XYZ file of C-alpha atoms in Angstrom:
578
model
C 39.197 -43.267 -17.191
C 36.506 -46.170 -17.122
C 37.849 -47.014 -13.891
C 37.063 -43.636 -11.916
C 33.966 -42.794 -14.038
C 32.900 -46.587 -12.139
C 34.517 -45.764 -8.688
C 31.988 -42.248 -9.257
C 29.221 -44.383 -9.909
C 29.762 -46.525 -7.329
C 30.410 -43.904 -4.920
C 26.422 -41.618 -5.448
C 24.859 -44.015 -3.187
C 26.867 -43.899 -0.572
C 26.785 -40.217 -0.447
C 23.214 -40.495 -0.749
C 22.707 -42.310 1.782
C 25.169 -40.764 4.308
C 23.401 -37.660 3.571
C 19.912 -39.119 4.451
C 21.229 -40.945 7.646
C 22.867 -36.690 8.378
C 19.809 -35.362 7.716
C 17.180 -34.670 10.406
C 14.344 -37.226 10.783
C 10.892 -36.496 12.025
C 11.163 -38.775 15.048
C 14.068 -36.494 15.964
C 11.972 -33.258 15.945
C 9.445 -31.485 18.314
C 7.421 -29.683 15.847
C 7.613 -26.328 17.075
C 3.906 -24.496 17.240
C 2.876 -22.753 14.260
C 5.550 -24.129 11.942
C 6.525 -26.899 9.432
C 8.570 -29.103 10.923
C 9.769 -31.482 7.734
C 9.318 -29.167 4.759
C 9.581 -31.138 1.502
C 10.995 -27.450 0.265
C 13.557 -26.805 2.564
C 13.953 -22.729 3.421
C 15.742 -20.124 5.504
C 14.210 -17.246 5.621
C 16.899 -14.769 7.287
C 18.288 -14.125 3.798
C 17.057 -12.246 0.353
C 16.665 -14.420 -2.827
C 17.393 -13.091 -6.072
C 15.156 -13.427 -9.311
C 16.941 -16.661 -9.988
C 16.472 -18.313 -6.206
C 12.585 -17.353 -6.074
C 11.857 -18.826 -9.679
C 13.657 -22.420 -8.596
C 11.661 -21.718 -5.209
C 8.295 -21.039 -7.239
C 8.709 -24.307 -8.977
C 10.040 -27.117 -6.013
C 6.570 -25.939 -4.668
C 4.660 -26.434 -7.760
C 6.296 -29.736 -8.013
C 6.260 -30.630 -4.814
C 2.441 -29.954 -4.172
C 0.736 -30.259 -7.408
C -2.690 -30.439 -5.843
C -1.801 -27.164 -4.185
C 0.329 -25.302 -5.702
C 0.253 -23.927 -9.776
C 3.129 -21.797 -11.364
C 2.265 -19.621 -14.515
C 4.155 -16.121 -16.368
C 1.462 -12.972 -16.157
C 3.906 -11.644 -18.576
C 7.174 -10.618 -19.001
C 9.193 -7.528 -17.244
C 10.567 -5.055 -20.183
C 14.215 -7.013 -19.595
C 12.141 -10.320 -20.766
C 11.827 -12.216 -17.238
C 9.147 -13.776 -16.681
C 6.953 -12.827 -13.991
C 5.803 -15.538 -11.568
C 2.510 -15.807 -10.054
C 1.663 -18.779 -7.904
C -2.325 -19.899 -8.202
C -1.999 -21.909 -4.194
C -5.697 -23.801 -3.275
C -7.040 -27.015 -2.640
C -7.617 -28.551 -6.193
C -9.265 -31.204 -4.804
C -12.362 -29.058 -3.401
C -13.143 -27.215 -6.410
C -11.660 -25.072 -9.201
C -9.226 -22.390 -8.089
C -11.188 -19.493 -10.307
C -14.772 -20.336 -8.735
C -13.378 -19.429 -5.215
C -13.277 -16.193 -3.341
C -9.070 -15.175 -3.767
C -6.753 -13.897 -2.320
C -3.955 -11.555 -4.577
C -0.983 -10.612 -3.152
C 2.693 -9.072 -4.867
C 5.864 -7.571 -3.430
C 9.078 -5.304 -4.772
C 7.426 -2.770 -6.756
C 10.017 -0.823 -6.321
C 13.554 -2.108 -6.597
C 15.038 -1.020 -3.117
C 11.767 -2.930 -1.113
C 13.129 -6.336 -1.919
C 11.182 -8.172 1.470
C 8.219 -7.591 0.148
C 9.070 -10.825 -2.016
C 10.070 -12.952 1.054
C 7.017 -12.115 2.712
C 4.775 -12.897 -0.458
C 7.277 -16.423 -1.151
C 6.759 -16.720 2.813
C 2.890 -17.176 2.255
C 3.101 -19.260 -0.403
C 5.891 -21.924 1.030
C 3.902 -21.706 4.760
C 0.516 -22.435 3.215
C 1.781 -25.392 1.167
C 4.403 -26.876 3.928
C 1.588 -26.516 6.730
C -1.562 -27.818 4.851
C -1.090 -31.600 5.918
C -1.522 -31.223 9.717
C -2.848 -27.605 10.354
C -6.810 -28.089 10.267
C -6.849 -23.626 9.729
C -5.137 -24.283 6.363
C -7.294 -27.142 4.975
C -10.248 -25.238 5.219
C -8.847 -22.128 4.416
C -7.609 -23.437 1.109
C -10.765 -25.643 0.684
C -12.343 -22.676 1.044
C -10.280 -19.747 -0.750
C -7.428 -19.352 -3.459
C -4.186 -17.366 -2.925
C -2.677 -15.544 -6.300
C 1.160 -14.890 -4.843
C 3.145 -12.648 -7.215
C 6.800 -12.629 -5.321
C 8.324 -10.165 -7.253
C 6.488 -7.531 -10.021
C 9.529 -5.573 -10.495
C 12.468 -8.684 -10.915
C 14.783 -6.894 -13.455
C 15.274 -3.887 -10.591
C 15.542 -6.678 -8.263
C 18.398 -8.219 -9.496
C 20.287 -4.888 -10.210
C 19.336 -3.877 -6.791
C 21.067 -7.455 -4.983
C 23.988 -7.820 -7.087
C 24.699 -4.513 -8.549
C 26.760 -1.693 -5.855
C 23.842 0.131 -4.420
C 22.720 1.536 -1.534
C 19.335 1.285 0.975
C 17.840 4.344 -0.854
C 18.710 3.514 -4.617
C 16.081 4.617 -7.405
C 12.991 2.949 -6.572
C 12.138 2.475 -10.644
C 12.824 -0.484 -12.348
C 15.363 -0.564 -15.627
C 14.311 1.693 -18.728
C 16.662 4.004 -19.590
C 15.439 7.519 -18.123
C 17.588 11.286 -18.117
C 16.577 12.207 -15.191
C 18.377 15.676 -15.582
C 17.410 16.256 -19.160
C 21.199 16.738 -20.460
C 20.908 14.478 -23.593
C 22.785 11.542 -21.913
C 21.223 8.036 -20.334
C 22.289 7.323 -16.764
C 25.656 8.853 -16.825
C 25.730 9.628 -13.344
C 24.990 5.744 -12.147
C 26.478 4.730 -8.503
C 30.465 4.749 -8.682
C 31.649 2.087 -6.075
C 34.915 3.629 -5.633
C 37.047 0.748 -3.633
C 35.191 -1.891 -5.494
C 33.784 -3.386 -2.218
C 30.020 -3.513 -3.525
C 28.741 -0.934 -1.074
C 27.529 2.498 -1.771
C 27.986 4.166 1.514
C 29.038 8.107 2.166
C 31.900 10.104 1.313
C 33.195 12.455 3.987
C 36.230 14.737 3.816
C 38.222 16.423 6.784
C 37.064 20.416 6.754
C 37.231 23.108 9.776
C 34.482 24.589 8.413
C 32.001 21.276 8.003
C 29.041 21.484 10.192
C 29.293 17.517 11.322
C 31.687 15.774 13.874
C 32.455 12.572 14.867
C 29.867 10.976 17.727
C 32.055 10.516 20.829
C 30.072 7.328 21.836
C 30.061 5.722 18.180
C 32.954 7.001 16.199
C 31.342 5.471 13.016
C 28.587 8.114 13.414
C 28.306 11.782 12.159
C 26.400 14.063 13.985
C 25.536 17.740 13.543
C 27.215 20.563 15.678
C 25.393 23.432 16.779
C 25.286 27.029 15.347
C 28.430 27.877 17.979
C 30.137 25.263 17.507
C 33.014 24.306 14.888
C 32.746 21.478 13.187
C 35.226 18.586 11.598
C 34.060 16.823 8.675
C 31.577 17.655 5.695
C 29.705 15.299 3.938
C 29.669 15.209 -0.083
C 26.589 12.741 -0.050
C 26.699 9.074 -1.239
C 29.705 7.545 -2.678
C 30.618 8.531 -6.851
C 31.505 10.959 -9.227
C 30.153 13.881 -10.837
C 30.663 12.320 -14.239
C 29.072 14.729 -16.306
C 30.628 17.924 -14.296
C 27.383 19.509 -13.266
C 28.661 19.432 -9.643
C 25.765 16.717 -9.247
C 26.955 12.921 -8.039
C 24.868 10.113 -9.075
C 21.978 11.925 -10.302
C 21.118 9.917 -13.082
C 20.957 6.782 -11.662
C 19.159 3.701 -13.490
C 16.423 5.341 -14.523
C 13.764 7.262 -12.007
C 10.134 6.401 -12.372
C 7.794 5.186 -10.192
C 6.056 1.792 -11.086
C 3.912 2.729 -7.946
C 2.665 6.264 -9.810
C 1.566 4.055 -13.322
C -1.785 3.013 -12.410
C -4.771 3.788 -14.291
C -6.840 5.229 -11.139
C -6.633 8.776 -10.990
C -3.614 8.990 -13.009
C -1.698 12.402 -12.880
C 1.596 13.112 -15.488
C 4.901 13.536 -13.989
C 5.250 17.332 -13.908
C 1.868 16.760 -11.398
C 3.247 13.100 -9.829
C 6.937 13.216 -10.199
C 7.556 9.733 -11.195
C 5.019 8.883 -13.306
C 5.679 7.360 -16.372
C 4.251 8.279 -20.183
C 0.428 7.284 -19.034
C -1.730 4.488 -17.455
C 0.326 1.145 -17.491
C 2.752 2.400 -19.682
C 5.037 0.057 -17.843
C 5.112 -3.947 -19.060
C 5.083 -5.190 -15.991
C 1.944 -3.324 -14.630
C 0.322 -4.140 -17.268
C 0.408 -7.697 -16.778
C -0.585 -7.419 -13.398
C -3.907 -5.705 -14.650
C -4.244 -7.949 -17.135
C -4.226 -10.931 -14.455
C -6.472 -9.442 -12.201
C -9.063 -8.449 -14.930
C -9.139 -12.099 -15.939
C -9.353 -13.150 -12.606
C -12.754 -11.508 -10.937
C -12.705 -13.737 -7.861
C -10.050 -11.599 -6.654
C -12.064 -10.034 -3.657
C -8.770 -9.086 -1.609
C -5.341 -7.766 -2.319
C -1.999 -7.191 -0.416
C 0.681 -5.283 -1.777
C 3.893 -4.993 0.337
C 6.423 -2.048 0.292
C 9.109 -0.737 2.942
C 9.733 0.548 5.137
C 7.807 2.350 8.580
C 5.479 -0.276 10.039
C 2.637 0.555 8.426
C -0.867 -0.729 7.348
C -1.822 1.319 4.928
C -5.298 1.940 2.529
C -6.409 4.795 0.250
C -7.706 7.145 -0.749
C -3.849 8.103 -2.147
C -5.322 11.649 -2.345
C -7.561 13.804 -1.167
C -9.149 14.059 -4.245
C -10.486 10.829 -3.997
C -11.836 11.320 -0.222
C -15.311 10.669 -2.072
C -14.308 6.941 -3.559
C -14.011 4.712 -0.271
C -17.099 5.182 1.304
C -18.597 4.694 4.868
C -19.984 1.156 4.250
C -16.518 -0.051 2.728
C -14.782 2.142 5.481
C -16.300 -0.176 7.942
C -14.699 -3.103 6.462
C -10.981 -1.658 5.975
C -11.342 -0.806 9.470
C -11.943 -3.845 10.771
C -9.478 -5.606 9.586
C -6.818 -2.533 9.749
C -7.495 -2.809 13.407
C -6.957 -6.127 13.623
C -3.457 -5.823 12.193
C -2.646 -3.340 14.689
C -2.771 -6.578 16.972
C -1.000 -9.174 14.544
C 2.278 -6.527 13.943
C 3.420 -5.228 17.068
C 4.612 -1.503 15.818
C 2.299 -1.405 13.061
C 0.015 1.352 12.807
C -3.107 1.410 9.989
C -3.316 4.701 8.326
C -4.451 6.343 5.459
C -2.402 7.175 2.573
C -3.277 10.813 2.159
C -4.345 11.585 5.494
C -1.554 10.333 7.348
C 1.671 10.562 4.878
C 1.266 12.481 1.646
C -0.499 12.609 -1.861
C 0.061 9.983 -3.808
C -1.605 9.352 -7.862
C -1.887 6.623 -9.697
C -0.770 3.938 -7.534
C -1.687 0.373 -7.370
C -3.531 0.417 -3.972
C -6.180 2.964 -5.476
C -6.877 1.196 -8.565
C -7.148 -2.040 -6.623
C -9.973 -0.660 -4.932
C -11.310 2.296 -7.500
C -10.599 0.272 -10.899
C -12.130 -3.110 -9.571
C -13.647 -2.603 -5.919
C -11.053 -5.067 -4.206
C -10.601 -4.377 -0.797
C -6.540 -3.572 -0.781
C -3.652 -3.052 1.844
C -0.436 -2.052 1.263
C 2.401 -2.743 4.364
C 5.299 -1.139 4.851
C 7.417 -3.504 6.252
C 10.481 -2.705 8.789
C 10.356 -0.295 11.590
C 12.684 0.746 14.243
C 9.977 -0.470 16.953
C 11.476 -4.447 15.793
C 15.309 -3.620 16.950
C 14.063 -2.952 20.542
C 10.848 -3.580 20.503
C 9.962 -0.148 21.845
C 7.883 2.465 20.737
C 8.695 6.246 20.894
C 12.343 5.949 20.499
C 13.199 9.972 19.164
C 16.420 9.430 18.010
C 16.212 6.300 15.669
C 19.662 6.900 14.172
C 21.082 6.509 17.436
C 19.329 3.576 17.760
C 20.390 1.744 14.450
C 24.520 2.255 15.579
C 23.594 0.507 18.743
C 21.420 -2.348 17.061
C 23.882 -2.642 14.569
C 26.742 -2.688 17.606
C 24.511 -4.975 19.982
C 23.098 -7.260 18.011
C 24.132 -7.284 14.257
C 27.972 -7.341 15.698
C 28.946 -4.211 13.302
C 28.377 -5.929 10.187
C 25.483 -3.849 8.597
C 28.481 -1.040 8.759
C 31.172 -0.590 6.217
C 33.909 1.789 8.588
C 35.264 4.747 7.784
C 38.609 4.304 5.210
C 40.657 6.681 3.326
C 40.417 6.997 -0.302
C 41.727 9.552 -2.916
C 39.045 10.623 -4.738
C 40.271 12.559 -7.925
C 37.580 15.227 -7.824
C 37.483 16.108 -3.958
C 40.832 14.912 -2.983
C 41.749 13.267 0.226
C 38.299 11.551 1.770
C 37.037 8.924 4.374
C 34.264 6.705 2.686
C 31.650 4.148 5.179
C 28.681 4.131 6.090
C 25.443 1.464 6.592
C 25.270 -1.480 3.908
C 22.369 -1.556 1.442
C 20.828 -4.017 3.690
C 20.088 -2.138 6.288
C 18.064 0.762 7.269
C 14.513 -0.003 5.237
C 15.682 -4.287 5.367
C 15.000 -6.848 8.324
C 18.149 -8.042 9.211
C 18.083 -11.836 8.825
C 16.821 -13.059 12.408
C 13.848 -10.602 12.564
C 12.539 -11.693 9.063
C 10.964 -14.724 9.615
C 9.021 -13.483 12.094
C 8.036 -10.222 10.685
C 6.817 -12.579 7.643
C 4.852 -14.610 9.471
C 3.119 -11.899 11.273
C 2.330 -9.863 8.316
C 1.029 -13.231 6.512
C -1.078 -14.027 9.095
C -2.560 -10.527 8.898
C -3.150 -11.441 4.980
C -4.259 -15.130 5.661
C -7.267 -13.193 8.122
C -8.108 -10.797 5.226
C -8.100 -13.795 3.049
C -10.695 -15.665 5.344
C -13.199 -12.991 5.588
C -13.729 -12.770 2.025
C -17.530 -13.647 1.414
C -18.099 -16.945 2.183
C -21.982 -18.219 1.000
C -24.023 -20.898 2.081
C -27.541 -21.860 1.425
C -28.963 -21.792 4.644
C -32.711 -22.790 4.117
C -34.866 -24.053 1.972
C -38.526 -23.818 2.938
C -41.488 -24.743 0.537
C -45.210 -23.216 1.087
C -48.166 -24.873 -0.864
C -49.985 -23.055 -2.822
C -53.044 -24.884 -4.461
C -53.547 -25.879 -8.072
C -50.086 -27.654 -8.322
C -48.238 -24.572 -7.107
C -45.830 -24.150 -4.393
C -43.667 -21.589 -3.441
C -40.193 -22.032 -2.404
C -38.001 -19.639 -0.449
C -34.620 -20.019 0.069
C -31.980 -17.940 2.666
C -28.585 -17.158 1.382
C -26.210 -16.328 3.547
C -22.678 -14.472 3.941
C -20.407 -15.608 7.325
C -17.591 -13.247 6.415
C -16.854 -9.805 7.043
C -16.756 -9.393 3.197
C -19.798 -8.473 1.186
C -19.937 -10.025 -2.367
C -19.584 -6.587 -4.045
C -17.944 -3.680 -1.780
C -19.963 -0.096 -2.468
C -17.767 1.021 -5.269
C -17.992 -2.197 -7.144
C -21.718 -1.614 -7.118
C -21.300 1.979 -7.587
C -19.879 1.528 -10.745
C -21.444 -1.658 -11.795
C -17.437 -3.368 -12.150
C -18.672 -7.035 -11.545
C -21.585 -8.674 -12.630
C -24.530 -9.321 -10.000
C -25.027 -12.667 -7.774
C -27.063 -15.400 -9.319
C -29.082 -17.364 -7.761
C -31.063 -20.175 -9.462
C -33.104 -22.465 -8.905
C -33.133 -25.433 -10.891
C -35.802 -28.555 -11.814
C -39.283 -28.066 -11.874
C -41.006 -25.059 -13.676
C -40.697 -21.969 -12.717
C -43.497 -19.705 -12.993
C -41.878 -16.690 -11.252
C -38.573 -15.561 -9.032
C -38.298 -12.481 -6.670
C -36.230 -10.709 -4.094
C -37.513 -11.060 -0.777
C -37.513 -7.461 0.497
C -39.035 -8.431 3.716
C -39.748 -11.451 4.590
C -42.245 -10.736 7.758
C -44.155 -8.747 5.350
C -44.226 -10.554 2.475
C -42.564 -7.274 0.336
C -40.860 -8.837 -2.157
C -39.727 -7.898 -5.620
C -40.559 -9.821 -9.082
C -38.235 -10.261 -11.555
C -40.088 -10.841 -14.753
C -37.240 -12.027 -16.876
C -35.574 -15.094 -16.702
C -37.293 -16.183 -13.356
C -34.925 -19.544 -12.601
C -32.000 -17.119 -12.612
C -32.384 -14.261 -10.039
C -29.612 -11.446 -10.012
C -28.774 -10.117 -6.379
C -26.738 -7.204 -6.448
C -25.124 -7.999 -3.121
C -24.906 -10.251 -0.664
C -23.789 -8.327 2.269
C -21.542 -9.510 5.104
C -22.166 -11.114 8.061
C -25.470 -11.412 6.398
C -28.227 -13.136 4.681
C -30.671 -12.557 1.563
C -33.860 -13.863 0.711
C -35.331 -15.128 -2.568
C -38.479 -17.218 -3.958
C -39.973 -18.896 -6.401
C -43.235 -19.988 -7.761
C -43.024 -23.412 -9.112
C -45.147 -25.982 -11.130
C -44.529 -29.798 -10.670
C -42.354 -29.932 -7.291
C -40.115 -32.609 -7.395
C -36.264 -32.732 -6.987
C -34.866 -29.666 -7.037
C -31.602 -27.599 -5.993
C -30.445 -24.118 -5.522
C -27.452 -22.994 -6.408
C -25.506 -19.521 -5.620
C -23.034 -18.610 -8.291
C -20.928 -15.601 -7.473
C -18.018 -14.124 -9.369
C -16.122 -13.012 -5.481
C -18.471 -15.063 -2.956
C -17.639 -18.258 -5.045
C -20.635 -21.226 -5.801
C -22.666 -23.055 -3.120
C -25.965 -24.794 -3.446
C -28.738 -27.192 -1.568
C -31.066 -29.483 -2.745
C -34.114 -30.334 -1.238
């Protein structure tokens, strides 16, 4: 025994070491543009990590770039996970809370599982990149990034490993009866052969209005009012369990953690799928109790699936009034703009363009705390061809699936005796596929979609003191003026943040010598200004608008040394001294 325990011993290095001489080293790579090259946190992102994978992910990164990168719970989900956000900024340049952020999440709902590559994406390209990609340094120098992979990771894991299929319950795991019988999920998904896939059940019938597609056998398609069909479907794979001549109705539970926030909230016989009221759900509540300790958070990015979409509120009409012109102007801008990062992605608005939706996270985002807020859905058929305009997308999956996925998003047609409906065929598409990037088109759907949120991240405000001018007065007096301005799209405060008063104003002080009064320069050609008779060294700006400048001044006793310093909860600090 001593012997092979010292043969093992002896043996490590030499593995080691034949696995470093395998391994690639840098002076064997071309670093190909726009990409890490040597990752200390190796990935491959054409596959979907479970809760498991993305919490060993979350920490290599925090461990990996401790100046970067910071790993903390916001809470736990109601199955006791804990829910990983990543704080990602340059520690060295300042603290993470005084700078303008950046929040972004995925998988709200259990079925939209990229949404957490795409946020884990972010997070392992900002890190991996920072040491030779100038864009990043001062973007992190500059900014912080709050990167929530996963809000929902208890439906997340039931949705991987459990049999399921591309539309399952969106909800995550408490117990719901959807058909008010008295019983708990008793209709969940029956994988009848055991293979892991819920796909469809067909059965053989003269009298079924569907036959098989001459050019794809694997495909159903309709026959016309004159013609006589083969095959009807029964719907997705199970068993009527409770006898109601329903399959799978009850399935883990249906509510909608996207219909739970506390911005024009409606109850579910108004919103089907809302829960008992306003962040009745643990895990939303943690994310609103993270952002409302966090009021740097000038930008957010939720991402859903599926449709190639860009998408900001108002969720209903209703609240047409809430997003006004001036903040309008700012989604637009950089909506547009991700029209030309996403090939096939179109910005829209949530009510206008789709259909009501109340209490979701986008609107409270913006309504509850004035951050400006997108919400992708990722995937769209425009990626398999990269064609617009296609009108028959189901035809167009078969023959992606056939041309380039080599028929392995489909599970074919087999018999199977099913002891309610007798003699059936059940196949159909996997789970992963149909709202899911198959593996070589995620990557680079990730990457576009990050950069989209990596250009909303840089135009949050961004404030510099750009002059300092002193006037003599006479008598020991001297008045000082000083520009402040913002080079981002972003203002400090968008219109419904001042609207409703949700952050506290800009200050800007001066401090040093005596000061015998402070005011708002109105106009500075003039010389319409307005006094602020309380606390002079501290004056409160209610905005600092983008792409813009304002003006203040003081009067001041004893000149000497003096700075001034800009201290804003979503433009971050900056100051000058003279």
């Amino acid at each position: 025994m001593k012997l092979i325990i010292k043969k093992i011993f002896f043996t490590l290095p030499l593995l080691s070491l034949a696995i470093a001489l395998f391994a690639q080293q840098p002076e064997q790579i071309l670093k190909a543009s726009g990409s890490p090259a040597n990752p200390k946190v190796p990935m491959s992102w054409n596959r979907y990590n479970d809760y498991a994978a993305i919490t060993e992910v979350c920490k290599k990164l925090a461990k990996a770039y401790p100046d970067l990168v910071k790993v903390e719970s916001m809470g736990k989900s109601f199955m006791g996970k804990e829910m990983w956000v990543m704080t990602i900024s340059d520690f060295k340049t300042g603290d993470p809370s005084k700078k303008p952020a950046m929040y972004i999440d995925g998988n709200i709902h259990s079925n939209e599982i990229q949404g957490s590559e795409f946020a884990l994406y972010t997070a392992w390209y900002l890190a991996e990149s920072f040491a030779d990609t100038k864009h990043i340094q001062e973007l992190l120098a500059d900014k912080t990034f709050y990167i929530a992979p996963t809000i929902n990771p208890d439906a997340r894991d039931n949705f991987i490993h459990a049999a399921n299929n591309a539309n399952s319950p969106r909800s995550g795991m408490i117990p719901v009866d959807n058909d008010r019988d008295g019983s708990i999920n008793e209709d969940g998904y029956d994988d009848l052969d055991g293979d892991g896939h819920i796909v469809f059940m067909r059965r053989k019938n003269p009298n079924g209005r569907f036959i098989a597609d001459q050019d794809d056998p694997r495909r159903m398609i309709s026959v016309g009012v004159d013609q006589q069909g083969e095959y009807e479907l029964l719907g997705y794979e199970g068993i009527d369990n409770d006898g109601d001549g329903d399959v799978n109705e009850d399935g883990e539970g249906f509510y909608d953690p996207n219909r739970d926030w506390a911005w024009n909230w409606q109850p579910n016989y108004i919103q089907s799928g809302a829960y008992k009221y306003p962040f009745s759900l643990p895990e939303n509540r943690s994310i609103a109790d993270f952002v409302m300790k966090h009021p740097n958070i000038a930008a957010g990015q939720s991402y859903h699936n599926n449709g190639g979409m860009i998408l900001r509120g108002p969720g209903a009409l209703e609240d047409l009034d809430t997003y006004n012109a001036q903040d309008v102007q700012v989604y637009d801008a950089l909506g547009n703009k991700g029209e030309e990062l996403i090939p096939g992605y179109k910005y829209l608005v949530v009510y206008k363009d789709l259909y009501s939706v109340f209490g979701g996270e986008l609107d409270w985002f913006y309504g509850g705390r004035g951050i400006y807020t997108f919400s992708n859905e990722l995937w769209t058929n425009f990626l398999m061809y990269n064609k617009a305009g296609d009108s028959n997308s189901q035809a167009t999956q078969y023959s992606f699936d056939r041309n380039l996925l080599f028929n392995d998003a489909f599970v074919n047609w087999k018999a199977f005796k099913h002891h309610q409906y007798g003699d059936i065929e059940i196949g159909g598409f996997k789970k992963s596929f149909g709202r899911l990037h198959p593996g070589f088109l995620l990557e680079s759907d990730a990457h576009r979609n990050m950069s989209f949120t990596l250009y909303h991240a840089y135009h949050t405000p961004k404030l510099s003191v750009e002059e300092i001018s002193e006037k003599d007065l006479g008598g020991g007096l001297k008045e000082v003026t000083a520009v402040i301005a913002n080079k981002r799209l972003m203002p400090t405060h968008s219109s419904q943040d001042l609207k409703y008063k949700i952050e506290v104003p800009d200050m800007i002080s001066l401090t040093g010598p005596k000061v015998i009064a402070g005011m708002i320069v109105n106009n500075r050609d003039l010389n319409i200004t307005s006094e602020q008779k309380n606390d002079a060294e501290n004056i409160r700006v209610p905005n600092i608008p983008g792409n813009s400048t304002v003006t203040v001044r003081w009067i001041i006793q004893n000149a000497g040394k003096y700075s001034v310093k800009v201290d804003s909860k979503k433009g971050g600090i900056a100051s000058r001294s003279n």
